Short mmCIF file of C-alpha atoms and ligand atoms in Angstrom, two decimals:
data_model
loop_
_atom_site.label_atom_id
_atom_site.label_comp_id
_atom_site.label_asym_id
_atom_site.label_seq_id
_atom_site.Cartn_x
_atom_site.Cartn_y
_atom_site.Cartn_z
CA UNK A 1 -127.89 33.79 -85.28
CA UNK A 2 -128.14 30.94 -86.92
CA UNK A 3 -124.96 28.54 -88.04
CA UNK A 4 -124.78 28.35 -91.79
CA UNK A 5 -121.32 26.34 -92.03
CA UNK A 6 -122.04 22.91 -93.85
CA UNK A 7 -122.11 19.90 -91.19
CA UNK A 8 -118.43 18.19 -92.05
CA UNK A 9 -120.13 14.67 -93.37
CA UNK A 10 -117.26 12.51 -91.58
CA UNK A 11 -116.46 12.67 -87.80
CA UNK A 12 -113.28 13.56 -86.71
CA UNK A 13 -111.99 10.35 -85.76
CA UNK A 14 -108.14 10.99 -86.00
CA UNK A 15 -107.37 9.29 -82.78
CA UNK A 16 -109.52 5.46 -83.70
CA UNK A 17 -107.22 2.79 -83.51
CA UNK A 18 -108.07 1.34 -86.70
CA UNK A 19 -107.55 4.83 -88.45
CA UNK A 20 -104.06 5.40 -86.78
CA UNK A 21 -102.81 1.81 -87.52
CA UNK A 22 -103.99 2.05 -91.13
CA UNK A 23 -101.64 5.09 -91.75
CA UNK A 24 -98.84 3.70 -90.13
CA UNK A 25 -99.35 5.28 -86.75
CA UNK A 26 -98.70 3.80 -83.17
CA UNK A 27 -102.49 3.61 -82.11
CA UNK A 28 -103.94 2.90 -78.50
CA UNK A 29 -104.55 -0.55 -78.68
CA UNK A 30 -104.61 -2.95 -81.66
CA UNK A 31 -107.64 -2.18 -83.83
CA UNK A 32 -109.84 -5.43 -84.39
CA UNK A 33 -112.44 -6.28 -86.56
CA UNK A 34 -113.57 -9.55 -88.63
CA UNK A 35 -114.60 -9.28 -91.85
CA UNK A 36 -117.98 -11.10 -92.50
CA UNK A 37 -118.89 -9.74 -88.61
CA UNK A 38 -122.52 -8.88 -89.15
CA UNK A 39 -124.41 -11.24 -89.71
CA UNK A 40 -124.01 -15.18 -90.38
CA UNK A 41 -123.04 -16.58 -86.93
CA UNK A 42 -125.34 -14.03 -84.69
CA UNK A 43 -128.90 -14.93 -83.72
CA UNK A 44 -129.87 -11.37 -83.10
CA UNK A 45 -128.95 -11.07 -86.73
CA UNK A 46 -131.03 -13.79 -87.78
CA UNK A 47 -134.33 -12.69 -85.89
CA UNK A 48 -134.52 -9.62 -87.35
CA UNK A 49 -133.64 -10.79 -91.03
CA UNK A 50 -136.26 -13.06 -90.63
CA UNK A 51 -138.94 -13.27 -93.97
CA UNK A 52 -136.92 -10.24 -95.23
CA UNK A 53 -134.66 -10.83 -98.14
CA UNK A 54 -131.02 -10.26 -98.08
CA UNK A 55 -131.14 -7.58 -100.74
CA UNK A 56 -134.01 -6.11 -99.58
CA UNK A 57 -132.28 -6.08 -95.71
CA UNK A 58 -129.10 -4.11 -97.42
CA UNK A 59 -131.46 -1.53 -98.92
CA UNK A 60 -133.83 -0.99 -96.08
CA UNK A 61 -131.79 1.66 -94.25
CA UNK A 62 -132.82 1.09 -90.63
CA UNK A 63 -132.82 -2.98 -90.87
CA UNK A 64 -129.27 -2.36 -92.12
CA UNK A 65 -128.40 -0.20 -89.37
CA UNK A 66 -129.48 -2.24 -86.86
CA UNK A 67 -127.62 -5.20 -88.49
CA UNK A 68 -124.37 -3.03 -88.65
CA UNK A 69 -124.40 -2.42 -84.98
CA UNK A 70 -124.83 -5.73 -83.88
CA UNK A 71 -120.92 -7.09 -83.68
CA UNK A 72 -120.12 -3.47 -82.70
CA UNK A 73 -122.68 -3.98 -79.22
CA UNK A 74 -121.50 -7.24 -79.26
CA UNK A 75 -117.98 -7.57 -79.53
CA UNK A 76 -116.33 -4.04 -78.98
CA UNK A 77 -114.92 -4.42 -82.13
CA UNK A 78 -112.64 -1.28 -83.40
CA UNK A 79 -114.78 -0.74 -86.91
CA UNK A 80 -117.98 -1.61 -87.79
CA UNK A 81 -118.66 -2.62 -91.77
CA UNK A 82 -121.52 -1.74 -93.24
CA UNK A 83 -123.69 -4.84 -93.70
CA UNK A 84 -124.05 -4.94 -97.73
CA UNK A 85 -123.15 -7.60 -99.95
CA UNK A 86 -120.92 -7.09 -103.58
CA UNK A 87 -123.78 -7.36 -105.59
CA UNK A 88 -125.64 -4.40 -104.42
CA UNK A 89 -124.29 -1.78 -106.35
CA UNK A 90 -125.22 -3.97 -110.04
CA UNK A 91 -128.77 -5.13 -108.68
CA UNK A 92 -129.05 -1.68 -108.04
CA UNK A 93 -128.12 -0.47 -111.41
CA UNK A 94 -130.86 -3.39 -112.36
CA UNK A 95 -128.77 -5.94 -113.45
CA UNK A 96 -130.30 -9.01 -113.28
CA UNK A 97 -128.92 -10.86 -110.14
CA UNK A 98 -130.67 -12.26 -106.70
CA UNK A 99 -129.26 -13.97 -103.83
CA UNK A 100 -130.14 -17.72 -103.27
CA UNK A 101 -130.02 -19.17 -99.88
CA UNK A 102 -127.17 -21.39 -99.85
CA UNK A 103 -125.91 -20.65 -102.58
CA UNK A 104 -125.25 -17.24 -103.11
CA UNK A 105 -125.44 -14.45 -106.12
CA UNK A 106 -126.98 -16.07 -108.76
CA UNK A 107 -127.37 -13.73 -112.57
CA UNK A 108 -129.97 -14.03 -114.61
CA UNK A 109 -128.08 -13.61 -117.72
CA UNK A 110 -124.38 -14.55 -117.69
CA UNK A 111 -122.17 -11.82 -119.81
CA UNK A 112 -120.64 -13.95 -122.66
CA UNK A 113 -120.48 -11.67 -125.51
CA UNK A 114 -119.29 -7.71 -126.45
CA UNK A 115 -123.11 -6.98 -126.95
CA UNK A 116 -123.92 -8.15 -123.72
CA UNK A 117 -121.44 -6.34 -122.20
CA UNK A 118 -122.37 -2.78 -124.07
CA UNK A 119 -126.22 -3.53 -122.55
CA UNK A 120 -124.92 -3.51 -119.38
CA UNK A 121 -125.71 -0.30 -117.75
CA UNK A 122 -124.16 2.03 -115.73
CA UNK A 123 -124.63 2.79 -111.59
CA UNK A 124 -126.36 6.12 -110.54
CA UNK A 125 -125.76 7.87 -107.02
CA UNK A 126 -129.38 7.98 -106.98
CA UNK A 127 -130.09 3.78 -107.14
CA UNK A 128 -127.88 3.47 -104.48
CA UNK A 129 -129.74 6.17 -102.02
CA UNK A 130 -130.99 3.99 -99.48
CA UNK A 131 -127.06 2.89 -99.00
CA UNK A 132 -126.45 6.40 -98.42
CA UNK A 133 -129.22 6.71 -95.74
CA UNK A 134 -128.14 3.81 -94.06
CA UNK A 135 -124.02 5.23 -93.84
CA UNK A 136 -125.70 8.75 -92.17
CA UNK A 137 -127.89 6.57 -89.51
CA UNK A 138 -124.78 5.08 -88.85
CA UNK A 139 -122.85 7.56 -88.41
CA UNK A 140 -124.38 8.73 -85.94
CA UNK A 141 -125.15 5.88 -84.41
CA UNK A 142 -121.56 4.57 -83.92
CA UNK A 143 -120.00 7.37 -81.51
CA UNK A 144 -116.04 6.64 -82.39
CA UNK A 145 -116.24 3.73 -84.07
CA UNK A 146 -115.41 3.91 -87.88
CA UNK A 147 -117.52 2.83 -90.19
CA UNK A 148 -115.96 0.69 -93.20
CA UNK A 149 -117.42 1.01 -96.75
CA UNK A 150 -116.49 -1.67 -99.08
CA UNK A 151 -117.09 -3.11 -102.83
CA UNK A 152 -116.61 -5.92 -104.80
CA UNK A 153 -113.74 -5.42 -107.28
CA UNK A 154 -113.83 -5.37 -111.18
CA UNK A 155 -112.23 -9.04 -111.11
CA UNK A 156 -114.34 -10.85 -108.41
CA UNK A 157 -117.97 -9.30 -109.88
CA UNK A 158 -116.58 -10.06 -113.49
CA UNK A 159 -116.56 -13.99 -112.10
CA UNK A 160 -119.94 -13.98 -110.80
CA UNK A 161 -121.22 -11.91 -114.09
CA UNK A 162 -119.57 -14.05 -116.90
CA UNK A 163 -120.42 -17.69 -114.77
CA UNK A 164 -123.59 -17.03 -113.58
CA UNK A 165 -122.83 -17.47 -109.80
CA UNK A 166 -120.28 -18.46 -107.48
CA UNK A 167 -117.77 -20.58 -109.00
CA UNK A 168 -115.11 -23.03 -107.98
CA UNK A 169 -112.47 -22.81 -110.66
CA UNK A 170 -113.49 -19.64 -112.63
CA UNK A 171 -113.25 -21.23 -115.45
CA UNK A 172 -115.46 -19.71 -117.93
CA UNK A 173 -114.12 -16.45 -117.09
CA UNK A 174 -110.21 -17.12 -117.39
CA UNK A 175 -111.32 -18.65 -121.07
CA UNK A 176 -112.92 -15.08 -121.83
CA UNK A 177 -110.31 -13.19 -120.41
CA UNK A 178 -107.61 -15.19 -122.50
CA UNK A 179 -109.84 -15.42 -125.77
CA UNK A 180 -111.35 -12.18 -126.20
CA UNK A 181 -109.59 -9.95 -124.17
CA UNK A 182 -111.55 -7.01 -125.86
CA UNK A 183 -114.57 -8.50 -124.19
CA UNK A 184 -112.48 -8.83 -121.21
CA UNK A 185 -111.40 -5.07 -120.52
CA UNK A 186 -114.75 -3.73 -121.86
CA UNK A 187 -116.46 -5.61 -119.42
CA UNK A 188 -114.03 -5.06 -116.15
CA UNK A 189 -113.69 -1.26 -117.23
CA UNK A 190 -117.57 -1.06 -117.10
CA UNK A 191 -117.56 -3.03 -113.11
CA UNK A 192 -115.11 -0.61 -112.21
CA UNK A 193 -116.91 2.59 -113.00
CA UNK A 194 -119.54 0.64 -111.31
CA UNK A 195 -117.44 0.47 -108.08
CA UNK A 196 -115.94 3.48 -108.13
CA UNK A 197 -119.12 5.07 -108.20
CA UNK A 198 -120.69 3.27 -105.57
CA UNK A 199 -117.19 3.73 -103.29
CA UNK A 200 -118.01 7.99 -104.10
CA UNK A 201 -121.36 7.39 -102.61
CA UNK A 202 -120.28 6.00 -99.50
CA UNK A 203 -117.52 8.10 -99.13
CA UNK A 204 -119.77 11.02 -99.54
CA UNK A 205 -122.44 9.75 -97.23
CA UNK A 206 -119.79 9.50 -94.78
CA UNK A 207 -117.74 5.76 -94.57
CA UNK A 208 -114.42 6.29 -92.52
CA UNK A 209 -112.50 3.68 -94.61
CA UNK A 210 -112.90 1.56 -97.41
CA UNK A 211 -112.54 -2.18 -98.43
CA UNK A 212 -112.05 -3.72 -101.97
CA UNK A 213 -112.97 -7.64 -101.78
CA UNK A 214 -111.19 -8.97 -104.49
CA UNK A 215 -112.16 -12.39 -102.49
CA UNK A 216 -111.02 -14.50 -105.77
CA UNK A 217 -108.50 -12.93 -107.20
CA UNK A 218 -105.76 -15.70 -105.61
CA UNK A 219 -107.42 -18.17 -108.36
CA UNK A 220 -104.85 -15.96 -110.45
CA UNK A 221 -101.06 -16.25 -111.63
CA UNK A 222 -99.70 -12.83 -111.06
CA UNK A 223 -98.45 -12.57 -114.54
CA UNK A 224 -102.35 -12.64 -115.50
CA UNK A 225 -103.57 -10.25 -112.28
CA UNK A 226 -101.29 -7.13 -113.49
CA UNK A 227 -102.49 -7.49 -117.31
CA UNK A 228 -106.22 -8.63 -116.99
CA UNK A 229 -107.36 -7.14 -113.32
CA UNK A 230 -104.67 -4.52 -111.56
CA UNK A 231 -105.31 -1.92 -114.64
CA UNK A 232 -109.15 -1.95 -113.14
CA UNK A 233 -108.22 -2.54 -109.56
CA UNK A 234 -105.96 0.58 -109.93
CA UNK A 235 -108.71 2.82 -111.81
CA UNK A 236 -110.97 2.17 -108.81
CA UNK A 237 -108.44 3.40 -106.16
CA UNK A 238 -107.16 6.06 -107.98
CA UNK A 239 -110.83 7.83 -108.67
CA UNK A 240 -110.80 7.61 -104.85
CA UNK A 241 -107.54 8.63 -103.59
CA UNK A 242 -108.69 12.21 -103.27
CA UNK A 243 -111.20 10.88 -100.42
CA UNK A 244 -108.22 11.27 -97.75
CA UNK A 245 -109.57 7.61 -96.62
CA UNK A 246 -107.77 4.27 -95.92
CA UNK A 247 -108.30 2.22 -98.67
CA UNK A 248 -107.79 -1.83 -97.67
CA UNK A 249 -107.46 -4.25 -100.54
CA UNK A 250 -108.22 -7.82 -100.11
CA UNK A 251 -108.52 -11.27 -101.17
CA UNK A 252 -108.07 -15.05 -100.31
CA UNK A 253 -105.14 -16.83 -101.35
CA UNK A 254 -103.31 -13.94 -102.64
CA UNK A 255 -99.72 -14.38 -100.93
CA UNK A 256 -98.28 -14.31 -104.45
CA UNK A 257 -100.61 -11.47 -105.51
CA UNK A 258 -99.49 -9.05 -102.27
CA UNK A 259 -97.53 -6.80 -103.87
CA UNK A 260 -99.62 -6.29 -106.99
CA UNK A 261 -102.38 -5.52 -104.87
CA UNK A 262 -100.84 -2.73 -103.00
CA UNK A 263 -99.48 -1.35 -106.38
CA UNK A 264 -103.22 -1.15 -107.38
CA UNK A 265 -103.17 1.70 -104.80
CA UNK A 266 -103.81 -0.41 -101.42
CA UNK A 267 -102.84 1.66 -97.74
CA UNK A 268 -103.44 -1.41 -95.98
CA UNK A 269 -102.96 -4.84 -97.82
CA UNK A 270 -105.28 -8.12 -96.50
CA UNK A 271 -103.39 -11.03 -95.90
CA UNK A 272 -105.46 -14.59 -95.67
CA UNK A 273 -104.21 -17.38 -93.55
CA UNK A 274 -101.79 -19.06 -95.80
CA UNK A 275 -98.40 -16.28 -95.55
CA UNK A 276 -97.81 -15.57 -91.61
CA UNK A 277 -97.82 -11.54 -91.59
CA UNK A 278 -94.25 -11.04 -91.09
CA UNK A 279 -93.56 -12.90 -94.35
CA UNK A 280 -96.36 -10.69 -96.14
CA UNK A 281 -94.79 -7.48 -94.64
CA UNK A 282 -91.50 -8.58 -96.03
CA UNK A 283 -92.56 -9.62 -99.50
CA UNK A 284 -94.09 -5.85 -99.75
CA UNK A 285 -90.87 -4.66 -98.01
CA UNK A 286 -88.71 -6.19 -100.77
CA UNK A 287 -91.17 -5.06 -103.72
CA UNK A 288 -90.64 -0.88 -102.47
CA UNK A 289 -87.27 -0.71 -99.88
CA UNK A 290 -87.66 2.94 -100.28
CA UNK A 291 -91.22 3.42 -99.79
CA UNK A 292 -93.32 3.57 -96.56
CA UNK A 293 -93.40 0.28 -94.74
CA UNK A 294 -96.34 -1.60 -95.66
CA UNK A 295 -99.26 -1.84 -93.21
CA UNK A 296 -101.21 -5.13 -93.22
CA UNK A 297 -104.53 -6.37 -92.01
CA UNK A 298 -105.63 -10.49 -90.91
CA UNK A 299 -104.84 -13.32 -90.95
CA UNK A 300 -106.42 -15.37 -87.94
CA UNK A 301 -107.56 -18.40 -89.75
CA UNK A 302 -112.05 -18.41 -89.38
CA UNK A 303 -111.58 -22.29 -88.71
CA UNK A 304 -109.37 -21.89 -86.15
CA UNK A 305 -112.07 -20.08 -84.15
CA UNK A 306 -113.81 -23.47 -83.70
CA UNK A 307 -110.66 -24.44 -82.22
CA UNK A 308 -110.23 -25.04 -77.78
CA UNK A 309 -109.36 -21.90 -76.44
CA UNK A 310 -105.61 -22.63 -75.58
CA UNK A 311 -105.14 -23.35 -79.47
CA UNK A 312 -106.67 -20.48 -80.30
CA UNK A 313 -105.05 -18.42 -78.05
CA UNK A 314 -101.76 -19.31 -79.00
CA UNK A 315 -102.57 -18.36 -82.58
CA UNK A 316 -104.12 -14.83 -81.82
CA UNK A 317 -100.83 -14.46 -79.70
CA UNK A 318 -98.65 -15.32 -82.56
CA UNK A 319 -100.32 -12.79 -85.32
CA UNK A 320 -100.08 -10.12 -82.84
CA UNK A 321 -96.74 -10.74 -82.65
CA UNK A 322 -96.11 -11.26 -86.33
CA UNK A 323 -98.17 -7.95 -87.11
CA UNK A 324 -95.29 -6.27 -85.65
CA UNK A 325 -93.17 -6.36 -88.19
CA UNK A 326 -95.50 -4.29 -90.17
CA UNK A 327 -95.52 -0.49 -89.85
CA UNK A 328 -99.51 -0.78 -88.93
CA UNK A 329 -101.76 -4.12 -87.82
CA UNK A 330 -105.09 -4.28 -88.30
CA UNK A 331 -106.12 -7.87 -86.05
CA UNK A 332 -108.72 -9.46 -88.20
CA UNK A 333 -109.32 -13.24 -90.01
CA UNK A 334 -107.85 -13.99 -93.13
CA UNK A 335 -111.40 -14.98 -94.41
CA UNK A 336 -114.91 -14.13 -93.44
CA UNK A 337 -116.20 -15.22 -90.11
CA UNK A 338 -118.31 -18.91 -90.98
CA UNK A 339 -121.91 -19.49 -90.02
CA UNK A 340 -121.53 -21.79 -87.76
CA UNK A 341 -118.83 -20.19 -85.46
CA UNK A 342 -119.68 -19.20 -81.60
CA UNK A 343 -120.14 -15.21 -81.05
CA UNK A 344 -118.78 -16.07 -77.66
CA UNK A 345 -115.35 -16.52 -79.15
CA UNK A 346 -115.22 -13.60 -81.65
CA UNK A 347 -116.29 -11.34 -78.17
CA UNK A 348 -113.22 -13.23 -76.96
CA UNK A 349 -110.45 -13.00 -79.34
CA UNK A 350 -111.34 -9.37 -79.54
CA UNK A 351 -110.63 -8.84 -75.66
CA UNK A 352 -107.59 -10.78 -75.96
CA UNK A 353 -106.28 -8.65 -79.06
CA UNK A 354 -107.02 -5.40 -76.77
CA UNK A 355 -105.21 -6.98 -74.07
CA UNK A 356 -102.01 -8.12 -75.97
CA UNK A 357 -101.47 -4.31 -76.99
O1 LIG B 401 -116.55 -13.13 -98.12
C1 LIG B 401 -115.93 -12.47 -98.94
O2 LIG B 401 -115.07 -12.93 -99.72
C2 LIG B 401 -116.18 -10.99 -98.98
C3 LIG B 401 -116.62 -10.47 -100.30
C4 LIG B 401 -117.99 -10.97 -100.66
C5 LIG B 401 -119.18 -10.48 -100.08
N1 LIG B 401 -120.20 -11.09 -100.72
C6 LIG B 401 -119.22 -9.43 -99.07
C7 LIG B 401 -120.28 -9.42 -98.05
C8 LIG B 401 -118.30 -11.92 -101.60
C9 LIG B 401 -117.35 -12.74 -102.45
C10 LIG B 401 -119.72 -11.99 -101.64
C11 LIG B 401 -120.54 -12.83 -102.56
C12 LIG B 401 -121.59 -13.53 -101.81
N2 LIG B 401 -122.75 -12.95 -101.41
C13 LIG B 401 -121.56 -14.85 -101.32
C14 LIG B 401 -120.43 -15.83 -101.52
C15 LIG B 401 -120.76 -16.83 -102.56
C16 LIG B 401 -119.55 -17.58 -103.07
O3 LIG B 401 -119.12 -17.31 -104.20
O4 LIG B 401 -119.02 -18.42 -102.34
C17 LIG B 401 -122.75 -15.05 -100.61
C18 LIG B 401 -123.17 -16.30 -99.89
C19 LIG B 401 -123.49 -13.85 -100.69
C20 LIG B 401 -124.80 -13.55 -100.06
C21 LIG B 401 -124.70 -12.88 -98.76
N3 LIG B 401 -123.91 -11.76 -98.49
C22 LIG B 401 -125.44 -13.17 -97.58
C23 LIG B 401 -126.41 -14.31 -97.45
C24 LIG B 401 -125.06 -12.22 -96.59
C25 LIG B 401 -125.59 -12.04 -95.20
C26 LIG B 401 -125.12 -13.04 -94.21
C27 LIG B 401 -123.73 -13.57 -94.39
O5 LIG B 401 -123.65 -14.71 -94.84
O6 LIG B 401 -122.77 -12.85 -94.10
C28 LIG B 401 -124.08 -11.37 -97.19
C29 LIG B 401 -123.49 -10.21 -96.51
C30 LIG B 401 -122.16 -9.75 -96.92
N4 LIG B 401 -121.49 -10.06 -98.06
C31 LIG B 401 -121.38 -8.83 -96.18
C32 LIG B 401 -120.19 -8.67 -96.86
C33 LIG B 401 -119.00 -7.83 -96.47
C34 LIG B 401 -121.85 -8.13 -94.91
C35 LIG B 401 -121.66 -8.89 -93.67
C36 LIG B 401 -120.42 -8.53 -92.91
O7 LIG B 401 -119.40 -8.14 -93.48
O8 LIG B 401 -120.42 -8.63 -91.73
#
């Protein structure tokens, strides 16, 4: 007889650390990973990139694979995240944008205007298919390791859209924000359907988690964040609450943002280097007293990993301590790892997180 029951897409993986610590659970050990893991600082990562473009490596499902399970091999990391880049999901949907070596996402034609926002079109499951294939190698590739989705949010893709690349002072995008603010909401409303749908694909390929990068929103006042970004932010988490997944919301230089974040509908809120966690667990504490306690992810500094090892010690041993005031801990940096950084001592900062818990 044969089985007709549908294959469940996601594995049972109710016991993973990372899982257990983003719900507020006691897990095993620490869950570790580093954002910006695959990739950048490995060699085996470079060798097999080599002549291939980095959008054409995110959408070529087994090169992407591969690249995935790299830090996982590696490292022994607690999650893998599935090597992608923010800009996927709208060259996907053929918007105009490439990615220039050493320099980064670069659009063809900046959004300026209501008319070029209204040409801007929408993201199908179907243009994003080879991101699907690539989350159901994985997932069986990866055993019990989760497997963390992620996308750029409205705000941080409205910054590369409206200046043309990456930016230092957002400039040209907090003028259209504050000077058409029709423009402004018409355009962030259309990133986050974007988003959203490209979050529903992964989540129905089979992603264990998910991660919004809303890397620059810290270039904001807060006042600005809840009126020109959080409506957005909150759409996107709310369309995928139903997914029964952690949802992780970060960005850099957000200590003042913290609490706005999580009200966009955050489980686990990203804290960069600049807060130590306890602080960032009791700014969220303060914001919702009778809430659940707030579970936090970071904030190892990426510099610091250049660091001699007694410094760095020291510093791993002092966010693991820290992350205890916070109903959960995920151990990771509070920025993306940097190119140049030894693999040797990501390997080793992950040991010594599994063997502080
Ligand atoms: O770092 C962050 O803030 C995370 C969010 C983010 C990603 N891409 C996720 C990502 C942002 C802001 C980007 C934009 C982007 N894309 C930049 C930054 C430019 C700027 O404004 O400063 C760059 C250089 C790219 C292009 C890119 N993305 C390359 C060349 C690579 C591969 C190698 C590398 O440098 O990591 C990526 C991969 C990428 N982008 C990943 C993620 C989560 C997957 C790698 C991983 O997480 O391990």
């Amino acid at each position: 007889m044969t089985n007709t029951a549908p294959v469940p897409v996601r594995r049972d993986l109710s016991d993973a650390p990372l899982l257990v610590a983003a719900r507020g659970g006691v897990p095993s050990r620490t869950p570790v990973w580093f954002m910006r893991q695959a990739g950048r600082s490995l060699p085996e990562y470079r060798k097999v990139r080599e002549g291939i473009a980095m959008l054409e490596s995110c959408l070529t499902p087994d090169l992407a694979c591969e690249i995935t399970m790299q830090p996982v091999r590696r490292h022994g990391v607690d999650a893998a995240i599935l090597f992608s880049d923010i800009v996927v999901p709208l060259y996907a949907a053929g918007i105009g944008v490439e990615i220039v070596g050493g320099v980064g996402p670069v659009v063809a034609n900046p959004v300026r205007t209501k008319a070029d926002v209204d040409a801007l079109p929408d993201l199908t499951a179907e243009q994003v298919a080879p991101v699907a294939d690539t989350i159901r190698l994985l997932t069986a590739a990866l055993g019990d390791t989760p497997l963390i989705g992620f996308a750029g949010a409205p705000f941080t893709l409205a910054s590369y859209m409206i200046e043309g690349g990456p930016s230092k002072n957002h400039e040209r995008t907090k003028a259209l924000m504050h000077s058409a603010p029709d423009v402004w909401h018409a355009l962030l409303g259309k990133l986050a359907g974007i988003t959203t749908e490209f979050l529903r694909v992964q989540v129905e390929a089979g992603i264990d988690a998910m991660q919004l990068f809303d890397s620059w929103a810290g270039a904001l006042s807060e006042r600005d964040y809840r009126e020109y970004v959080l409506p957005h932010s909150t759409r996107v988490f709310d369309s995928l609450r139903d997914a029964g997944i952690p949802r992780i919301h970060f960005g850099v230089g957000t200590g003042e943002l913290l609490v706005a974040m999580r009200d966009a509908g955050a489980d686990v809120v990203g804290v960069d280097w600049r807060i130590p966690l306890d602080e960032a667990v009791r700014r969220l504490t303060a914001a919702r007293p009778d809430g659940p306690a707030p579970v936090v992810q970071g904030n190892l500094d990426p510099a610091l990993l250049f660091a001699d090892w007694p410094v760095l010690e020291k510093e791993v041993r002092r966010i693991h301590a820290e992350g205890k005031a916070a109903a959960g801990h995920i151990f990771n940096l509070g920025h993306g790892v940097l190119p140049d950084t030894d693999p040797e001592v990501v390997t080793r900062v992950t040991e010594l997180v599994h063997a502080l818990s």
